[in-house]
CSV table of C-alpha atoms in Angstrom, one decimal:
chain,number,residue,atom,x,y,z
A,1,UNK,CA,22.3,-12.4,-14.4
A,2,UNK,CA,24.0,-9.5,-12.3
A,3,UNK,CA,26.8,-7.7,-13.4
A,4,UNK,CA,30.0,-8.8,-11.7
A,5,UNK,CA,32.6,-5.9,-10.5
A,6,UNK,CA,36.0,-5.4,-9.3
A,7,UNK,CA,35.0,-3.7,-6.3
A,8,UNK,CA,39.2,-2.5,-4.8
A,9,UNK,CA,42.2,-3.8,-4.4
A,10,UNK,CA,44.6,-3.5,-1.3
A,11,UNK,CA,48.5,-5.0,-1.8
A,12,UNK,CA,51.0,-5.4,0.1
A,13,UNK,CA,54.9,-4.3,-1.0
A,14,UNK,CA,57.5,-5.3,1.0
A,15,UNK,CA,60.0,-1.8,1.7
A,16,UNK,CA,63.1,-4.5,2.0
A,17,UNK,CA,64.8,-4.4,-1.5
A,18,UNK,CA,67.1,-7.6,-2.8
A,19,UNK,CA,69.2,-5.8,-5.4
A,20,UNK,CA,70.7,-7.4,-8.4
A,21,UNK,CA,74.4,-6.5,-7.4
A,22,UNK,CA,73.5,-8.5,-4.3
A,23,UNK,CA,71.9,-11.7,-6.2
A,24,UNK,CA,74.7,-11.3,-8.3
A,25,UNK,CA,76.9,-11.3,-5.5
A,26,UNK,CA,75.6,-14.3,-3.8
A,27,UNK,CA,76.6,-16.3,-6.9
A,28,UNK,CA,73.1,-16.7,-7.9
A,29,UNK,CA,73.4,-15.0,-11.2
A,30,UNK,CA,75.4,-14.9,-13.9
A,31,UNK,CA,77.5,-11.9,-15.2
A,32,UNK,CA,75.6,-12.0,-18.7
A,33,UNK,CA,72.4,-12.5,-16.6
A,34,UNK,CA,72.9,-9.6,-14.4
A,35,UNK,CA,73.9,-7.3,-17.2
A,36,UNK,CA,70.5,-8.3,-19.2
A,37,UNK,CA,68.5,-7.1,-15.9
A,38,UNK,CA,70.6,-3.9,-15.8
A,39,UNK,CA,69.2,-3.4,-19.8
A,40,UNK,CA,65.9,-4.5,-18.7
A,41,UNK,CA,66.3,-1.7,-16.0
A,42,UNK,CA,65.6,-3.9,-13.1
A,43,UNK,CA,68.1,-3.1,-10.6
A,44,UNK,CA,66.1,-4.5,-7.2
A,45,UNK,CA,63.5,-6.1,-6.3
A,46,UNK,CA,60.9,-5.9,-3.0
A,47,UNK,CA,61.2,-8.7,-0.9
A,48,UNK,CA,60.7,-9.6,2.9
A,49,UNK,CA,62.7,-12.1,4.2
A,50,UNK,CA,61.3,-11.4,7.6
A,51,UNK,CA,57.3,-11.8,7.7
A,52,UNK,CA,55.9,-15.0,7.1
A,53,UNK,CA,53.5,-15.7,4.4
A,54,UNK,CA,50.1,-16.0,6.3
A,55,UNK,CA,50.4,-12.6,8.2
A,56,UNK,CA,51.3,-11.1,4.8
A,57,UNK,CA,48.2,-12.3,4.0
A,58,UNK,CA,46.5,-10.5,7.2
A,59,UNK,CA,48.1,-7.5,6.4
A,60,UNK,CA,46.0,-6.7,3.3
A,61,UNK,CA,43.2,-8.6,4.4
A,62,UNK,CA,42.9,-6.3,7.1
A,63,UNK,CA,43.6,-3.3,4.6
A,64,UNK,CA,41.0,-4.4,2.5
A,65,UNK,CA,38.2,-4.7,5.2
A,66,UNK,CA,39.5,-1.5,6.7
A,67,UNK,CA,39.6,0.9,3.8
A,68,UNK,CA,36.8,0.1,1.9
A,69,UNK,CA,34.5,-0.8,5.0
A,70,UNK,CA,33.9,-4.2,4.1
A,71,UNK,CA,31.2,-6.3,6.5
A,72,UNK,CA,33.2,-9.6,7.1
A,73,UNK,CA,29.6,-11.1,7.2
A,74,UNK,CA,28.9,-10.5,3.4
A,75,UNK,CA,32.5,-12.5,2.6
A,76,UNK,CA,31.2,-15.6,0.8
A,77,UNK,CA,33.7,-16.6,-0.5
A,78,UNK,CA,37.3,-16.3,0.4
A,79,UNK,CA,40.0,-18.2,-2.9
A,80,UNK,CA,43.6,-17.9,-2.3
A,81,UNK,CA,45.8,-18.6,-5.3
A,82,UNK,CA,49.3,-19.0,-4.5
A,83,UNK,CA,52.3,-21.0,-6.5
A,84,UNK,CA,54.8,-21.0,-3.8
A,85,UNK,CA,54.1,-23.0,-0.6
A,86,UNK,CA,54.8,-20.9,2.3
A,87,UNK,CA,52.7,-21.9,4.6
A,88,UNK,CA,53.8,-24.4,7.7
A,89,UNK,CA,52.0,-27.8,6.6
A,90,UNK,CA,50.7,-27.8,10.6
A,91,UNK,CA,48.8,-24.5,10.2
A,92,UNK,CA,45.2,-24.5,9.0
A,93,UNK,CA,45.4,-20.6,7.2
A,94,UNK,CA,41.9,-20.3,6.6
A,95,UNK,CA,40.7,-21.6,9.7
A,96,UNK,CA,42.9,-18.6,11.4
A,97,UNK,CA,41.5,-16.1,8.8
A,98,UNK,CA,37.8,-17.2,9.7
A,99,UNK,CA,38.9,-16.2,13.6
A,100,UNK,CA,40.7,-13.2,12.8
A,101,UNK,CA,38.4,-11.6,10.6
A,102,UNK,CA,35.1,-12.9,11.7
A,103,UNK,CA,34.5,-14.9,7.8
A,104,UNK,CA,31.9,-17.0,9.3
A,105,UNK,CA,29.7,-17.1,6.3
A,106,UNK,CA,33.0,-17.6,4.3
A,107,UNK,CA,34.7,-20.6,2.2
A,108,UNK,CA,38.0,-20.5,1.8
A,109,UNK,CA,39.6,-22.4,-0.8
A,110,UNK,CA,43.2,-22.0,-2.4
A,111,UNK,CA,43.1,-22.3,-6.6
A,112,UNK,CA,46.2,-23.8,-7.5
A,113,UNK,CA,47.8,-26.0,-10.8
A,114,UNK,CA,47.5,-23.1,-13.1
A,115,UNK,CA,50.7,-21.3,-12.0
A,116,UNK,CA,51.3,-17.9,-12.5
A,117,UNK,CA,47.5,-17.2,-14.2
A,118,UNK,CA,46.0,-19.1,-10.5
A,119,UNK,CA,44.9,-15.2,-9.2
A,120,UNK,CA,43.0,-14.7,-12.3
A,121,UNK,CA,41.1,-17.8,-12.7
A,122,UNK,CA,40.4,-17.3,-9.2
A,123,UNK,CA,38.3,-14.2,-9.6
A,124,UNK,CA,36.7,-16.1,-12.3
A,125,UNK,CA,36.0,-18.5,-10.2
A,126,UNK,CA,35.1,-16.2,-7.7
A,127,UNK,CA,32.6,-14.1,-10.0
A,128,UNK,CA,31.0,-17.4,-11.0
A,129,UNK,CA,30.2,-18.5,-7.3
A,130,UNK,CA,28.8,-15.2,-6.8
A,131,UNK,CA,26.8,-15.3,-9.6
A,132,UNK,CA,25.0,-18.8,-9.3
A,133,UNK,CA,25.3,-18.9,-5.2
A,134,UNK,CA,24.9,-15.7,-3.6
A,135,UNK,CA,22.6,-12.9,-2.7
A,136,UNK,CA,23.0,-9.4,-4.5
A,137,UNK,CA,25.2,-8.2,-1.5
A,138,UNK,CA,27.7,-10.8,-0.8
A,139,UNK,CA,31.4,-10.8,-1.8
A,140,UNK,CA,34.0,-12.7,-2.8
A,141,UNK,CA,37.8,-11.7,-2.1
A,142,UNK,CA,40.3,-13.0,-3.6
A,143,UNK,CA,43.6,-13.0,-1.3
A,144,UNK,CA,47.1,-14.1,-2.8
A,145,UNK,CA,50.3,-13.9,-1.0
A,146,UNK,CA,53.5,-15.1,-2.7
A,147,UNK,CA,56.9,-15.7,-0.3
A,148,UNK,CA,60.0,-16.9,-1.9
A,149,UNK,CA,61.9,-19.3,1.2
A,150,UNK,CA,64.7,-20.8,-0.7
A,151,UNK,CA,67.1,-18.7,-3.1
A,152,UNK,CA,66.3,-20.8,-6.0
A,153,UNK,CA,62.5,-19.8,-6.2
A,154,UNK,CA,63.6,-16.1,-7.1
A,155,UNK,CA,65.7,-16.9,-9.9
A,156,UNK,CA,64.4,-15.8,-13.2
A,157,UNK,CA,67.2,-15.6,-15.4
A,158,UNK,CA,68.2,-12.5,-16.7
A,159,UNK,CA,64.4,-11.8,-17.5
A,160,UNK,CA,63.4,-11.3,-13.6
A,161,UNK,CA,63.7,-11.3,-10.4
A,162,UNK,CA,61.1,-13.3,-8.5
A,163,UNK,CA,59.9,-11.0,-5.3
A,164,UNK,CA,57.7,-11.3,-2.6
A,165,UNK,CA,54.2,-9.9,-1.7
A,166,UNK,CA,50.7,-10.2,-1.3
A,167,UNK,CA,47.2,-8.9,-2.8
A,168,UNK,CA,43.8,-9.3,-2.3
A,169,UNK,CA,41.0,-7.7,-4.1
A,170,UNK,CA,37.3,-8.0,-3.6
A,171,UNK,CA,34.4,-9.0,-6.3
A,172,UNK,CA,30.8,-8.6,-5.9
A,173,UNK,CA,27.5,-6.9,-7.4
A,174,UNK,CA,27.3,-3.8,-6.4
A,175,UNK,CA,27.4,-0.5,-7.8
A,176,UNK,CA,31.0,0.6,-8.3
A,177,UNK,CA,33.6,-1.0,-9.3
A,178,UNK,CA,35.5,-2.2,-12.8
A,179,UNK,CA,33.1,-4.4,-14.6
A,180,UNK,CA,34.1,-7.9,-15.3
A,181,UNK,CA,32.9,-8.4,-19.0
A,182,UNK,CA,34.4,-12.0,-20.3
A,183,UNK,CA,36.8,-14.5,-19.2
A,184,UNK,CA,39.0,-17.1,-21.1
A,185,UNK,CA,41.6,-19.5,-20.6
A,186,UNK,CA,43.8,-22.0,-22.1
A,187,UNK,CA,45.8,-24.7,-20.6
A,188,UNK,CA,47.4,-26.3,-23.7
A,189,UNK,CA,49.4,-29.7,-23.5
A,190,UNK,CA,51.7,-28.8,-26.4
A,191,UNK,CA,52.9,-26.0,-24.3
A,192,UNK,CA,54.6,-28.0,-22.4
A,193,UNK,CA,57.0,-29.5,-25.1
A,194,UNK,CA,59.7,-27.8,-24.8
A,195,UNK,CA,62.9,-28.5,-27.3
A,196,UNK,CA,61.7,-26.9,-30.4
A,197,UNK,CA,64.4,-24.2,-30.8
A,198,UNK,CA,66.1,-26.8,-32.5
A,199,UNK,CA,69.2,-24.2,-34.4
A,200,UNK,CA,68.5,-21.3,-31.5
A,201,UNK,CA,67.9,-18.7,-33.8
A,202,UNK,CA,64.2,-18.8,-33.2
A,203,UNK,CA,62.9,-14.9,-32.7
A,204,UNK,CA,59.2,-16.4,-30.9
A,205,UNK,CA,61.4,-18.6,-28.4
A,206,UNK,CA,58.0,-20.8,-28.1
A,207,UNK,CA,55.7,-20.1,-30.4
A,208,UNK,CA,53.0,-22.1,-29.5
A,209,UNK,CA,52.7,-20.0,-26.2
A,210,UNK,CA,51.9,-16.9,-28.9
A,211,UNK,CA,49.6,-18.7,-31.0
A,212,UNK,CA,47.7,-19.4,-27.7
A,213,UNK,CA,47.8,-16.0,-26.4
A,214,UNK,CA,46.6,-14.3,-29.6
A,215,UNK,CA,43.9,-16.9,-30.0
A,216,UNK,CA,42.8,-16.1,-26.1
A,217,UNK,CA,42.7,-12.9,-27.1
A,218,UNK,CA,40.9,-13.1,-30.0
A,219,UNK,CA,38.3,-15.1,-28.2
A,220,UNK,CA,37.4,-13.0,-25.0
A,221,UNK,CA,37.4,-10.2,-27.5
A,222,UNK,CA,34.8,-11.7,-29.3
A,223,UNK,CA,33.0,-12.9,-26.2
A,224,UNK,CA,32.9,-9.1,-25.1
A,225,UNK,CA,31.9,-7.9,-28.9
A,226,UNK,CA,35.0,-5.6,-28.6
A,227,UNK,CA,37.5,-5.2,-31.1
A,228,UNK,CA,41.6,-4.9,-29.8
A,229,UNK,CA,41.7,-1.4,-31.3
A,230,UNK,CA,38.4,-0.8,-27.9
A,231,UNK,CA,41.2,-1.4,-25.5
A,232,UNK,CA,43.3,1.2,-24.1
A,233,UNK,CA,45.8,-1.2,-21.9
A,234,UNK,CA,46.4,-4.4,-21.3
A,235,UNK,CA,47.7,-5.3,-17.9
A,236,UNK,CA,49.4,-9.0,-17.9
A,237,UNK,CA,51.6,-10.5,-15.2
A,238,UNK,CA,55.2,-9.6,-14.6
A,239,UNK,CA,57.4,-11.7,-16.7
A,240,UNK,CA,59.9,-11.5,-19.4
A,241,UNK,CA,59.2,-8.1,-20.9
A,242,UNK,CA,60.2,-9.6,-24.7
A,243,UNK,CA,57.0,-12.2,-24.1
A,244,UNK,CA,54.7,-8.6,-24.4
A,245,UNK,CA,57.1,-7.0,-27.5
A,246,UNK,CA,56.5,-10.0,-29.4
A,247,UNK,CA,52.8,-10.1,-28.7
A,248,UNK,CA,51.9,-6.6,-29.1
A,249,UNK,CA,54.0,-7.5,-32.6
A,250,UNK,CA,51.5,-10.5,-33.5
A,251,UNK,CA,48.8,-8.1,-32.6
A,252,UNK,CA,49.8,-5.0,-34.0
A,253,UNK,CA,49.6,-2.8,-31.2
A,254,UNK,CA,51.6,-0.2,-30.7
A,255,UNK,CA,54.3,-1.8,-27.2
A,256,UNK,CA,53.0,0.7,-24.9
A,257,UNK,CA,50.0,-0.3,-24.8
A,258,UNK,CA,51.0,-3.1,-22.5
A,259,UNK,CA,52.3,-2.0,-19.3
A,260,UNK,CA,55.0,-3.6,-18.1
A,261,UNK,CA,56.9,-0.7,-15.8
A,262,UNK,CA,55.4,-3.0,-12.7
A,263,UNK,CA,58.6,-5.6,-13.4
A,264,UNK,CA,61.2,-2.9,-12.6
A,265,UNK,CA,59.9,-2.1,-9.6
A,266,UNK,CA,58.0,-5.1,-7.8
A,267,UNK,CA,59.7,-7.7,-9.9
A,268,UNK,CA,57.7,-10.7,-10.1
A,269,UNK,CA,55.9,-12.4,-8.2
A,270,UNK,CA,54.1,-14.9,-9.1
A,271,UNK,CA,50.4,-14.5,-8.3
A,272,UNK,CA,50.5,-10.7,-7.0
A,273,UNK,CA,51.5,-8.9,-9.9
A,274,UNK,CA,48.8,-8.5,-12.0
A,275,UNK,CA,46.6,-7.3,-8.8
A,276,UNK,CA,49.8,-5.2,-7.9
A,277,UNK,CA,49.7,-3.7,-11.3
A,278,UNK,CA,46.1,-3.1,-11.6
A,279,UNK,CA,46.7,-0.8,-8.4
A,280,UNK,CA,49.5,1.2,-10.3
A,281,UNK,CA,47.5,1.4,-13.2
A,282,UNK,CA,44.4,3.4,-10.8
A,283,UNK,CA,47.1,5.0,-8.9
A,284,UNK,CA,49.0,6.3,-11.8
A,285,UNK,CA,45.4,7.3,-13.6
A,286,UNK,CA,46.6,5.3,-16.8
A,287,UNK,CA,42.6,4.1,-17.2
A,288,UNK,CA,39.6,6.6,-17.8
A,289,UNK,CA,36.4,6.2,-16.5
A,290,UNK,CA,34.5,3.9,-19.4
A,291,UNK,CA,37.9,2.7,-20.5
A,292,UNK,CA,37.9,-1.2,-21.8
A,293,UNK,CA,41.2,-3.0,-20.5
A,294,UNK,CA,42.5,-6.3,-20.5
A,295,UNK,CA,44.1,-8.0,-17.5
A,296,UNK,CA,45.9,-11.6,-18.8
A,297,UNK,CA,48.4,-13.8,-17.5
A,298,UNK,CA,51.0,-16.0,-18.9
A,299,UNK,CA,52.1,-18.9,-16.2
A,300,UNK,CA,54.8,-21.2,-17.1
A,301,UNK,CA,54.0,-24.0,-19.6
A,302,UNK,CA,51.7,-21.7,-21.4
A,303,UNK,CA,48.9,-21.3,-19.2
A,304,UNK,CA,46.9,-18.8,-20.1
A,305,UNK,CA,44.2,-16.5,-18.8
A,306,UNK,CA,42.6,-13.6,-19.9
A,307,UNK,CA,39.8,-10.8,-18.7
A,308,UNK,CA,37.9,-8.0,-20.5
A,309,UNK,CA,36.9,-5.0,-17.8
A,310,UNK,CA,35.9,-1.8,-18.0
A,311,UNK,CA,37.2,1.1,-16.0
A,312,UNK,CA,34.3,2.0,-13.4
A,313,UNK,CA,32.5,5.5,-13.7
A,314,UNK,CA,33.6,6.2,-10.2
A,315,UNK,CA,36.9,4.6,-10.5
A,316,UNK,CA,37.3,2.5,-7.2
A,317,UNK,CA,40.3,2.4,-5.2
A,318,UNK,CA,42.6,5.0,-7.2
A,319,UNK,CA,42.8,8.0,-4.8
A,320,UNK,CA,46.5,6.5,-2.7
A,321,UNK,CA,49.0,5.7,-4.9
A,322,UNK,CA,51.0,2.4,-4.3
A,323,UNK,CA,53.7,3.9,-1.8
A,324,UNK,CA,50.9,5.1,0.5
A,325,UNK,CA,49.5,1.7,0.5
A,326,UNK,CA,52.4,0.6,1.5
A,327,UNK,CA,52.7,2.2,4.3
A,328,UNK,CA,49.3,1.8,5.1
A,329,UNK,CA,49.8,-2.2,5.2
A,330,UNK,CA,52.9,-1.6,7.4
A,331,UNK,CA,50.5,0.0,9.9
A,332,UNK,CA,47.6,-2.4,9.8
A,333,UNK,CA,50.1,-4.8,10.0
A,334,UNK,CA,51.9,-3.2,13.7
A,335,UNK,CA,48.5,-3.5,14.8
A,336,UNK,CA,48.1,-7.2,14.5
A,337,UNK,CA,50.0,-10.1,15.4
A,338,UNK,CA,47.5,-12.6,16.1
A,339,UNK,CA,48.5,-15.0,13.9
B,1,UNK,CA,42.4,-30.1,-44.3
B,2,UNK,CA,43.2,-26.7,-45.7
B,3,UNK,CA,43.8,-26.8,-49.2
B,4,UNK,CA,47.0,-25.3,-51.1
B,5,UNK,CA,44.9,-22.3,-52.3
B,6,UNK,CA,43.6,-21.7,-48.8
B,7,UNK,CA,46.7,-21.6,-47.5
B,8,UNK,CA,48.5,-19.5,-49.8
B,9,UNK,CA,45.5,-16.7,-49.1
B,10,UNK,CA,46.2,-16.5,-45.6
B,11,UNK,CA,50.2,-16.1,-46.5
B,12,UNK,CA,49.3,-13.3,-49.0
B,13,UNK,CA,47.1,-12.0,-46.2
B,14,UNK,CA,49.8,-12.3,-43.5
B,15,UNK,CA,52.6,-10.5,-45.7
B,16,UNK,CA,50.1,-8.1,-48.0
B,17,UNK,CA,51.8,-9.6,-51.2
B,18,UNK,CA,49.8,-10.7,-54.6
B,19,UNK,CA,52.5,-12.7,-55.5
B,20,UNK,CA,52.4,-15.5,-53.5
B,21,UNK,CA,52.8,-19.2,-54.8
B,22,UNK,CA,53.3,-22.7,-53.6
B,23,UNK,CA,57.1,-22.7,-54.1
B,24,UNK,CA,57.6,-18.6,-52.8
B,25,UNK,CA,60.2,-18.9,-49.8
B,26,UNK,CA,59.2,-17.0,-46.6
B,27,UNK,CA,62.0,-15.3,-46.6
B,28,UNK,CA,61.6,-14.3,-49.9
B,29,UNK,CA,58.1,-12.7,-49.4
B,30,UNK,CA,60.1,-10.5,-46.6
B,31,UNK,CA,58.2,-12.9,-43.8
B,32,UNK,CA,59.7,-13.5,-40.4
B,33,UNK,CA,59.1,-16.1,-38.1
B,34,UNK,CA,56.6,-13.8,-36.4
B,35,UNK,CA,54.7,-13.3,-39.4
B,36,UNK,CA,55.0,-17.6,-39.6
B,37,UNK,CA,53.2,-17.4,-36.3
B,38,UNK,CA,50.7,-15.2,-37.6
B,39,UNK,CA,50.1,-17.7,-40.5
B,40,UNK,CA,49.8,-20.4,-38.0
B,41,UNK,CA,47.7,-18.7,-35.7
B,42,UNK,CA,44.9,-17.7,-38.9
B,43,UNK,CA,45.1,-21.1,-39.8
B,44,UNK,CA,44.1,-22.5,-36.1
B,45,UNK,CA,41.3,-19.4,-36.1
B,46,UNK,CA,40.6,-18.7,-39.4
B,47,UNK,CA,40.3,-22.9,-40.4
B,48,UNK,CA,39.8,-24.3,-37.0
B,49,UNK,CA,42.7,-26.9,-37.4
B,50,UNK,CA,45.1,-28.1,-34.5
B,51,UNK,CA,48.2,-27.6,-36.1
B,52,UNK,CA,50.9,-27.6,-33.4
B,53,UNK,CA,52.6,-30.5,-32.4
B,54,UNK,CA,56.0,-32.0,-31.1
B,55,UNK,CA,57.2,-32.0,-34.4
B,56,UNK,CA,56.6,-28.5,-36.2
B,57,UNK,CA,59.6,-26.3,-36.5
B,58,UNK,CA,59.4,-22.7,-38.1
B,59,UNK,CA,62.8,-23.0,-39.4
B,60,UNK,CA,62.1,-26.6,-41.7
B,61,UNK,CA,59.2,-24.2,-43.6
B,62,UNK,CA,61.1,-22.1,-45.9
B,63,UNK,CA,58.3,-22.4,-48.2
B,64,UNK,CA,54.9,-22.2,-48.3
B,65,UNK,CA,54.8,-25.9,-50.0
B,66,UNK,CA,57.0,-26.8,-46.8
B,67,UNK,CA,54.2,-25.4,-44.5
B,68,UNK,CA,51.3,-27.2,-46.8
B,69,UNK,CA,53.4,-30.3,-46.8
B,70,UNK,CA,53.6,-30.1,-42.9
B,71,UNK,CA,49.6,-29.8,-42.4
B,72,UNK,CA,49.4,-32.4,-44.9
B,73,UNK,CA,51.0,-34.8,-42.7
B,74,UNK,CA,49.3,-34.0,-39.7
B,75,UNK,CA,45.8,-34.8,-41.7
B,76,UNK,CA,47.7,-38.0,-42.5
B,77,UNK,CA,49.0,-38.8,-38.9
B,78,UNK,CA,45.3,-38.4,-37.7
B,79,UNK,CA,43.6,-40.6,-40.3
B,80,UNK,CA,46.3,-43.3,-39.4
């Protein structure tokens, strides 16, 4: 069975910022809520009220082709995992992104139902077509775009802000790229009880979600005959930062192994973050060639999934930092308005 | 179904005490509710049992006897 590889990443963040004094302002957060994000040190958030979801998703599909010369013709697969609809319901998105892009030999599918941990079941999914229904050269991208269009969708409390912006990042066989070494995932019914802070002096504010997590863990761990002390980060989702103190607690790890500085800046967003981060993490050179890392996510309700990789030999993709990208995607996106 | 014994092993292993009996408190053996996590989450590796459900509450297991108690009566609830 070949190996299955992280082959790049391209993302797309939004230069409009929604800052908290503004949220606050609009009467959409509380006083005690605002002060907790000033603690948190999340003081604005990306956002783009302005470009509508699909051509979000055009801008770093066209980034991705672009910079790392991707034939549309070896797309097999194209899985878009998204939580907020932001689509028109007349538009046929994939049928556009076939004509655009020239993905004739791709399916397009959206993976949905699993909340924020959709992007990474998706490149399991993904990894798993490739594996059992494609020749040695053909790729899978997985594209997510996430587009807040009512006030309520970016309210997280005072844990987060929710943001907008997309991601896409491309799987295959081939010779570079981060190695995909075990997947698991757990979608647990008793998550979803809520009510079990029954005095409100509970430090694990749901404790099955941590029993779950650490048992997730454990497993793709196990799967990957790697012990946590072989992993030198774990990249998760952008959410409450106390969800990560309390795990790297259970798992006694020291905090900074988990990075968590991608919630300040890009807040969250739903089903981009983790690709987001993973493109900080190469632009900031936090991983060394041969490194083991994690990349999990935590969706509401306690769905859970989680990856072992390991950092390529010619790290892919790591050579513009996120700003530069950026910019990049503003560009490729001036240069096409077809849909 | 764990017995008592089993379970006061993973306690003494959660909280790296000798000293650990049926009627020792949690708080008493210096054990937070993160270390009661930790006990639950050995006892769902460790033992393979499903021991979350709508009922379980960290804070009505002050002692280990509480917690035995507790997994006692979800062996019950699934032979009835």
């Amino acid at each position: 069975m070949s190996e299955m590889r992280i082959g790049g990443a391209s993302v797309y963040c939004p230069r409009g910022r929604l800052t908290a004094e503004a949220w606050l302002g609009q009467g959409q957060l509380s006083h005690e809520e605002y002060e907790q994000l000033k603690q948190a040190g999340i003081r604005s958030v990306a956002v783009d009220d302005e470009t509508p979801a699909p051509r979000m998703m055009e801008r770093v599909m066209e980034q991705l082709l672009v910079k790392h010369r991707l034939p549309p013709e070896r797309i097999k697969y194209v899985l878009v995992p998204y939580l907020y609809y932001s689509f028109p319901w007349t538009m046929n998105v994939f049928a556009a992104m076939r004509e655009r892009f020239g993905l004739e030999q791709a399916l397009c599918f959206s993976v949905r139902d699993l909340l924020c941990s959709n992007v990474l079941m998706a490149m399991h999914i993904g990894s798993k077509l490739l594996e059992r229904f494609a020749g040695p050269d053909d790729l899978a991208v997985v594209l997510a775009v996430e587009k807040c269009l009512l006030p309520d969708q970016r309210f997280g409390g005072g844990h987060f802000i929710t943001g907008d912006g997309a991601a896409a990042v491309f799987i295959g066989s081939g010779p570079r790229g981060d190695k995909l070494l075990a997947f698991r995932s757990a979608a647990d019914l008793r998550t979803l009880q809520q009510g079990k802070m029954r005095d409100g002096r509970d430090e694990v504010p749901d404790y099955f979600y941590y029993v779950n997590l650490v048992k997730t863990i454990r497993f793709v761990l196990s799967e990957a005959q790697l012990e946590i002390e072989d992993i030198r980060l774990i990249i998760p989702n952008n959410i409450a930062v106390e969800t990560w103190t309390l795990l790297a607690k259970l798992m006694k790890i020291e905090r900074d192994r988990i990075y968590t500085e991608g919630l300040a800046d890009s807040g969250h967003i739903n089903n981009c973050d983790l690709l987001h981060n993973w493109q900080r993490i190469g632009a900031e050179g936090l991983l060394a060639a041969g490194d083991y890392y994690l990349l999990l996510t935590l969706g509401s309700g306690g769905v859970i999934c989680c990856a072992v990789c390991q950092r390529d030999r010619a790290v892919p993709d790591t050579a513009s930092g996120a700003q530069e990208l950026c910019a990049e995607g503003a560009e490729a996106f001036q240069g096409s308005e077809r849909l | 179904m764990v017995s008592k014994e089993q379970l006061i092993e993973v306690v003494k292993r959660v909280c790296g005490k000798e000293e650990v009996e049926a009627e020792s408190a949690f708080e008493t053996l210096g054990m937070d509710s993160t270390n009661i996590v930790e006990v639950l989450i050995e006892l769902e590796m460790v033992l393979d049992m499903d021991i979350l459900d709508a009922n379980v509450n960290l804070y009505e297991m002050v002692t280990v006897a509480d917690m035995y108690n507790y997994l006692a009566s979800l062996t019950s609830a699934a032979e009835g």
